[in-house]
Coordinates of C-alpha atoms and ligand atoms in Angstrom, one line a residue:
M1 CA -18.8 -20.0 -7.3
G2 CA -22.2 -18.0 -7.8
N3 CA -22.9 -17.2 -4.2
K4 CA -19.2 -16.2 -3.3
Q5 CA -19.0 -12.5 -2.0
K6 CA -17.8 -10.3 -4.9
I7 CA -15.3 -7.4 -3.8
L8 CA -14.1 -4.8 -6.4
V9 CA -10.4 -3.8 -6.3
T10 CA -9.4 -0.5 -7.9
G11 CA -5.6 -0.6 -8.5
G12 CA -5.8 -4.4 -8.1
L13 CA -2.8 -5.2 -10.5
G14 CA -0.4 -2.7 -8.5
Y15 CA 1.9 -3.6 -5.7
I16 CA -0.4 -3.8 -2.7
G17 CA -3.4 -4.4 -4.9
S18 CA -2.1 -7.5 -6.5
H19 CA -1.1 -9.1 -3.0
T20 CA -4.6 -8.2 -1.7
V21 CA -6.4 -9.9 -4.7
V22 CA -4.3 -13.1 -4.1
A23 CA -5.3 -12.9 -0.4
L24 CA -9.0 -12.1 -1.2
I25 CA -9.3 -15.1 -3.5
Q26 CA -7.6 -17.5 -1.1
A27 CA -10.0 -16.3 1.5
G28 CA -12.9 -17.6 -0.9
Y29 CA -13.9 -14.0 -2.3
E30 CA -14.9 -13.4 -6.0
V31 CA -12.6 -10.5 -7.2
V32 CA -13.2 -8.0 -10.0
I33 CA -10.0 -5.8 -10.8
L34 CA -10.0 -2.4 -12.2
D35 CA -6.8 -0.8 -13.1
D36 CA -5.5 1.8 -15.7
L37 CA -2.3 0.1 -16.1
S38 CA -0.5 3.3 -15.5
N39 CA 1.8 1.9 -12.8
S40 CA 1.2 -1.9 -13.2
S41 CA 1.3 -4.5 -15.8
L42 CA -1.2 -7.0 -17.4
M43 CA 1.3 -9.7 -16.7
I44 CA 0.2 -9.7 -13.0
L45 CA -3.1 -10.8 -13.9
D46 CA -1.5 -14.0 -15.2
R47 CA 0.7 -14.2 -12.1
I48 CA -2.5 -13.8 -10.0
E49 CA -3.9 -16.7 -11.9
Q50 CA -0.7 -18.9 -11.6
I51 CA -0.7 -18.5 -7.6
T52 CA -4.5 -19.0 -7.0
G53 CA -5.8 -20.9 -10.1
V54 CA -8.3 -18.1 -10.6
R55 CA -8.4 -15.5 -13.1
P56 CA -10.4 -12.6 -11.8
S57 CA -12.3 -10.2 -14.1
F58 CA -10.5 -7.4 -15.1
Y59 CA -11.4 -4.0 -16.6
Q60 CA -8.9 -1.4 -17.8
I61 CA -10.2 1.8 -16.6
N62 CA -9.0 5.2 -15.4
L63 CA -11.2 6.3 -12.7
L64 CA -11.4 9.6 -14.0
D65 CA -13.8 8.1 -16.6
K66 CA -17.0 8.3 -14.7
K67 CA -19.1 7.0 -17.7
Q68 CA -17.1 4.0 -17.8
L69 CA -17.2 3.6 -14.1
Y70 CA -21.0 3.5 -14.2
A71 CA -21.1 0.8 -17.0
I72 CA -18.7 -1.4 -15.0
F73 CA -21.0 -1.0 -11.8
S74 CA -24.1 -1.6 -13.8
D75 CA -22.6 -5.0 -15.2
E76 CA -21.0 -6.0 -12.0
T77 CA -24.0 -6.4 -9.7
D78 CA -24.0 -7.6 -6.0
L79 CA -20.8 -6.0 -4.9
S80 CA -20.2 -6.6 -1.3
A81 CA -17.3 -4.3 -0.8
V82 CA -15.0 -2.1 -2.8
I83 CA -11.1 -1.6 -1.9
H84 CA -9.9 1.5 -3.4
F85 CA -5.9 1.4 -4.1
A86 CA -5.8 3.2 -7.3
A87 CA -3.8 6.4 -6.9
F88 CA -0.5 8.2 -7.7
K89 CA 2.0 7.3 -4.9
A90 CA 5.3 9.1 -5.9
V91 CA 6.0 11.6 -3.1
G92 CA 8.7 13.6 -4.7
E93 CA 6.6 14.0 -8.3
S94 CA 3.6 14.9 -6.3
V95 CA 5.5 18.0 -5.0
R96 CA 6.5 19.1 -8.3
E97 CA 2.8 18.0 -9.9
P98 CA 0.2 19.1 -7.3
V99 CA -2.6 19.4 -9.8
K100 CA -1.9 16.2 -11.4
Y101 CA -1.9 14.3 -7.9
F102 CA -4.9 16.2 -6.5
T103 CA -7.1 15.3 -9.7
N104 CA -6.1 11.9 -10.0
N105 CA -6.1 10.9 -6.4
L106 CA -9.3 13.0 -5.3
V107 CA -11.4 13.0 -8.4
S108 CA -11.1 9.3 -8.7
L109 CA -12.4 8.9 -5.0
L110 CA -15.2 11.4 -5.5
H111 CA -16.4 9.4 -8.8
L112 CA -16.1 6.0 -7.0
L113 CA -18.4 7.6 -4.0
E114 CA -20.7 9.0 -6.4
V115 CA -21.1 5.6 -8.2
M116 CA -21.2 3.6 -5.1
D117 CA -23.9 5.6 -3.7
H118 CA -25.9 5.4 -6.8
F119 CA -25.6 1.6 -7.0
Q120 CA -26.1 1.2 -3.2
V121 CA -22.7 -0.5 -2.7
T122 CA -22.3 0.4 1.0
N123 CA -18.8 -1.0 2.1
L124 CA -15.5 0.7 1.2
V125 CA -11.7 0.1 2.4
F126 CA -9.4 2.9 1.7
S127 CA -5.7 3.0 1.0
S128 CA -4.4 5.7 3.4
S129 CA -0.8 6.2 4.6
A130 CA 1.2 6.8 7.8
T131 CA 2.2 10.0 5.7
V132 CA -1.3 11.7 7.1
Y133 CA 0.4 12.2 10.4
G134 CA 3.1 14.5 8.6
D135 CA 6.0 14.9 11.0
A136 CA 4.4 13.4 14.0
R137 CA 5.4 15.0 17.4
E138 CA 4.8 11.8 19.7
L139 CA 5.8 8.2 18.8
P140 CA 4.7 5.7 18.4
V141 CA 1.9 7.1 16.4
K142 CA -1.7 6.4 17.4
E143 CA -4.8 6.7 15.2
S144 CA -5.8 9.6 17.5
T145 CA -2.2 11.4 17.1
P146 CA -3.3 14.7 15.5
F147 CA -2.3 15.4 11.8
Q148 CA 0.6 17.7 11.3
K149 CA 0.7 19.5 7.8
A150 CA 1.4 17.2 5.0
L151 CA 4.9 17.0 3.7
S152 CA 3.8 16.4 0.1
S153 CA 0.8 16.8 -2.1
Y154 CA 0.7 13.1 -2.2
G155 CA 0.3 13.3 1.5
S156 CA -2.3 16.0 1.2
T157 CA -4.4 13.8 -0.9
K158 CA -4.4 11.0 1.7
Q159 CA -5.4 13.4 4.3
M160 CA -8.2 14.9 2.3
G161 CA -9.3 11.6 1.0
E162 CA -9.8 10.5 4.7
E163 CA -11.7 13.9 5.3
I164 CA -14.1 13.3 2.4
L165 CA -14.6 9.8 3.4
E166 CA -15.5 10.7 7.0
K167 CA -17.9 13.5 6.0
T168 CA -19.7 11.4 3.5
A169 CA -19.6 8.3 5.9
A170 CA -21.3 10.5 8.4
V171 CA -24.4 11.1 6.4
K172 CA -24.6 8.6 3.8
D173 CA -25.3 4.8 3.8
I174 CA -21.6 3.9 3.4
Q175 CA -19.4 2.3 5.9
V176 CA -15.6 3.1 5.6
I177 CA -12.5 1.5 6.7
S178 CA -9.3 3.6 6.2
L179 CA -6.0 1.6 6.5
R180 CA -3.0 3.8 7.3
Y181 CA 0.0 1.8 5.9
F182 CA 3.4 2.5 7.4
N183 CA 6.4 1.3 5.0
P184 CA 5.1 -1.7 2.8
V185 CA 8.1 -4.0 1.7
G186 CA 8.5 -7.4 0.6
A187 CA 7.0 -9.8 -2.0
H188 CA 4.8 -12.8 -2.2
D189 CA 6.7 -16.1 -1.1
S190 CA 6.1 -17.5 -4.6
A191 CA 8.0 -14.5 -6.0
W192 CA 5.1 -14.6 -8.9
I193 CA 4.1 -10.9 -7.8
G194 CA 6.0 -8.1 -6.0
E195 CA 6.9 -4.1 -6.6
L196 CA 7.7 -3.1 -10.2
P197 CA 9.2 0.3 -9.6
N198 CA 8.8 2.6 -12.5
G199 CA 12.5 3.9 -13.5
V200 CA 14.8 4.9 -10.4
P201 CA 13.2 3.7 -7.2
N202 CA 12.1 6.2 -4.6
N203 CA 11.8 3.7 -1.8
L204 CA 14.7 2.1 0.2
M205 CA 13.7 -1.8 -0.3
P206 CA 13.5 -1.8 -4.3
Y207 CA 17.0 0.4 -4.4
I208 CA 18.5 -2.0 -2.2
T209 CA 17.4 -5.2 -4.3
Q210 CA 18.5 -3.2 -7.7
V211 CA 22.0 -2.5 -6.0
A212 CA 22.1 -6.2 -5.0
A213 CA 21.4 -7.1 -8.7
G214 CA 24.0 -4.9 -10.1
L215 CA 21.4 -2.7 -11.7
R216 CA 22.8 0.3 -9.8
P217 CA 26.2 0.9 -8.5
S218 CA 25.5 1.8 -5.0
L219 CA 22.8 2.8 -2.2
T220 CA 23.1 6.3 -1.0
V221 CA 21.8 6.5 2.9
F222 CA 20.3 9.6 3.3
G223 CA 21.8 11.0 6.5
N224 CA 23.6 9.3 9.4
D225 CA 23.3 12.5 11.9
Y226 CA 19.6 11.9 12.9
D227 CA 19.0 11.7 16.8
T228 CA 18.1 8.0 16.4
P229 CA 20.0 5.0 17.7
D230 CA 22.4 4.8 14.9
G231 CA 21.9 8.2 13.3
T232 CA 20.0 6.8 10.4
C233 CA 16.2 7.3 10.1
V234 CA 13.8 4.8 11.6
R235 CA 10.6 3.4 10.1
D236 CA 8.0 0.6 10.4
Y237 CA 8.6 -2.0 7.5
I238 CA 5.3 -4.0 7.0
H239 CA 5.4 -7.0 4.9
V240 CA 3.0 -6.7 1.9
V241 CA 1.4 -10.1 2.4
D242 CA 0.5 -9.1 6.1
L243 CA -0.8 -5.8 4.8
A244 CA -3.0 -7.7 2.2
K245 CA -4.4 -9.8 5.0
A246 CA -5.5 -6.5 6.6
H247 CA -7.5 -5.8 3.8
V248 CA -9.2 -9.3 3.9
K249 CA -10.0 -8.7 7.7
S250 CA -11.5 -4.8 6.9
C251 CA -13.8 -6.4 4.2
G252 CA -15.1 -9.2 6.5
R253 CA -15.7 -6.6 9.3
L254 CA -17.7 -4.5 7.0
I255 CA -19.7 -7.2 5.2
D256 CA -20.4 -8.6 8.7
K257 CA -21.6 -5.3 10.1
K258 CA -19.1 -5.7 12.6
N259 CA -17.8 -1.9 12.5
R260 CA -18.5 0.2 15.3
D261 CA -18.6 3.7 13.3
S262 CA -19.2 4.4 9.9
F263 CA -15.7 5.5 9.4
E264 CA -12.9 3.6 11.1
V265 CA -9.1 4.1 11.0
F266 CA -6.3 1.6 11.6
N267 CA -2.5 1.7 11.6
I268 CA -1.2 -0.9 9.9
G269 CA 2.4 -1.6 10.8
T270 CA 4.5 -3.8 13.0
G271 CA 4.9 -1.5 15.8
K272 CA 8.6 -1.8 15.8
G273 CA 11.1 0.9 14.2
L274 CA 13.9 -0.2 12.2
S275 CA 16.7 2.1 10.7
V276 CA 18.0 2.0 7.6
L277 CA 21.3 0.5 8.6
E278 CA 19.4 -2.5 10.3
I279 CA 17.5 -3.1 7.0
I280 CA 20.8 -3.1 5.1
H281 CA 22.7 -5.4 7.5
A282 CA 19.6 -7.9 7.7
F283 CA 19.5 -8.0 3.8
E284 CA 23.3 -8.6 3.9
K285 CA 22.9 -11.4 6.1
Q286 CA 19.8 -13.2 5.3
N287 CA 20.8 -13.2 1.8
Q288 CA 24.6 -13.9 2.3
L289 CA 25.8 -10.9 -0.1
S290 CA 27.5 -7.6 0.5
L291 CA 25.8 -4.4 -0.5
K292 CA 27.5 -1.4 -1.7
Y293 CA 26.4 1.7 -0.2
E294 CA 27.9 5.1 1.2
I295 CA 26.4 7.9 3.4
G296 CA 25.0 10.8 1.8
P297 CA 23.2 14.1 2.8
R298 CA 19.6 14.0 4.3
R299 CA 16.8 13.8 1.8
S300 CA 14.5 16.8 2.4
G301 CA 11.2 16.0 3.9
D302 CA 12.1 12.9 5.6
S303 CA 11.2 12.7 9.3
P304 CA 13.9 11.2 11.7
A305 CA 11.7 8.2 13.2
M306 CA 8.0 7.0 12.2
Y307 CA 6.5 3.9 13.7
A308 CA 2.9 2.9 14.5
D309 CA 1.1 2.0 17.6
V310 CA -1.0 -1.1 16.3
T311 CA -2.8 -1.7 19.5
R312 CA -6.3 -0.6 17.7
A313 CA -5.7 -3.1 14.8
K314 CA -4.9 -5.9 17.1
E315 CA -7.7 -5.4 19.5
I316 CA -10.6 -4.1 17.0
L317 CA -9.5 -5.4 13.6
R318 CA -7.9 -8.5 15.1
W319 CA -5.2 -8.1 12.7
E320 CA -1.4 -8.1 13.4
A321 CA 1.8 -8.5 11.3
E322 CA 2.9 -12.2 11.4
L323 CA 6.1 -11.9 9.0
G324 CA 9.4 -10.2 10.2
L325 CA 12.4 -8.7 8.7
T326 CA 13.8 -12.1 7.9
E327 CA 11.0 -12.9 5.5
I328 CA 10.9 -9.2 4.3
V329 CA 14.5 -9.2 3.0
T330 CA 14.6 -12.7 1.6
S331 CA 11.3 -12.3 -0.1
A332 CA 12.5 -8.8 -1.7
W333 CA 15.4 -10.2 -2.8
K334 CA 13.8 -13.4 -4.3
W335 CA 11.2 -11.2 -6.1
E336 CA 14.2 -9.1 -7.6
Q337 CA 16.2 -12.2 -8.9
T338 CA 13.2 -13.5 -10.8
L339 CA 13.0 -10.2 -12.4
H340 CA 16.6 -9.9 -13.6
P341 CA 17.5 -13.8 -13.7
H342 CA 20.8 -13.0 -15.5
N343 CA 22.1 -10.7 -13.0
T344 CA 22.3 -12.6 -9.8
C345 CA 25.8 -13.3 -9.2
L346 CA 26.6 -10.3 -7.1
Ligands
LIG401 C1 12.7 4.8 3.8 C2 14.0 5.2 4.6 C3 15.1 7.2 3.7 C4 16.0 5.5 -0.3 C5 7.6 6.6 1.6 C6 6.4 7.7 1.7 C7 5.1 7.3 2.5 C8 4.9 5.8 2.0 C9 6.1 4.8 2.1 C10 3.0 5.8 0.4 C11 14.0 6.8 4.8 C12 15.7 6.0 3.7 C13 15.5 5.5 1.1 C14 17.3 5.6 -0.6 C15 17.7 6.0 1.7 N1 4.3 5.6 1.1 N2 16.3 5.7 2.1 N3 18.2 5.9 0.7 O1 10.0 7.9 2.8 O2 9.8 6.4 4.9 O3 7.8 6.7 3.0 O4 7.1 5.3 1.1 O5 2.1 6.2 1.3 O6 4.3 8.2 2.2 O7 6.8 8.9 2.2 O8 10.1 5.4 2.5 O9 11.3 3.8 1.3 O10 11.5 6.2 0.5 O11 12.5 5.6 2.9 O12 18.4 6.0 2.9 O13 17.8 5.4 -1.6 O14 14.9 4.9 3.8 O15 15.7 8.4 4.0 O16 14.7 6.9 6.1 P1 9.6 6.6 3.4 P2 11.4 5.2 1.9

């Protein structure tokens, strides 16, 4: 126990964070979780323990509280790496509340960098997003594809976050891997952890599972007149358990000093685009149910199609997605059913 490598995970009780904590523990790491519980639940800590048999240390902290952050780093010595998930992520809200998003997502990152520098913690994995590409002009998008203007303040915070990290890593003793996630979906196979959306889901998969559970009357497909094979938008849906493993790989790469540059970026997706209708039909088929949906108008800000070139992750990070659409739709539904056990007859 004593000589395990220790990883600090901010936002470790969130959707992607909790799956990553489980993967880290299963890979033999010791984990320290920081989370302010603003979009997560303490119950997830129990669930992590159920799955792994290990209860990680946990600190309830908002990263804007720099003093508390210093105190935690002085208690938790010998950190091998930090994975920084903690951030606000609701795209629509970020458009209405830019200051809230810029403050939370960027000041917290700056605090973390200051404290890491002070305590000489040199490895950082950053939670970035495909949203940094904006409305990409070429598909599939490569890491070298130039950024277009961000479509939301949320997207700007990820672009700016990467810029802050690149400039810092160029001159300071810090090594950064930035993972640009495409569309994270699905849940842990145990159905002990998964996505816990706050209120009406913004994203497709939790909306689908809530309609299937009878919690919402029907799904609106946002537009079927796009220039795509079936007219609905195309995205690169990546299973959250695969995504979690990309973080474990990234930590190992930094700890073993295998990184080639002080700032590296990787697209984390499957490389395959799927339409909204393909997702709906796979969900219906694999779970043997029928989903109520209708075609509605386009949602503003949506790109017609977005999917990753994953060559870099495959060749350099030695990571690739292993789970497919079947595992995605079955695990998402299994998770939803554990949340609402009395509502599964539909
Ligand atoms: C997927 C597709 C919708 C809901 C967002 C962020 C992105 C990233 C992931 C964080 C789109 C369609 C959706 C519904 C629908 N997040 N849809 N009906 O917009 O691709 O990406 O989450 O980094 O930054 O922008 O994901 O799940 O909202 O939508 O038809 O009720 O499903 O139009 O084509 P999106 P999404």
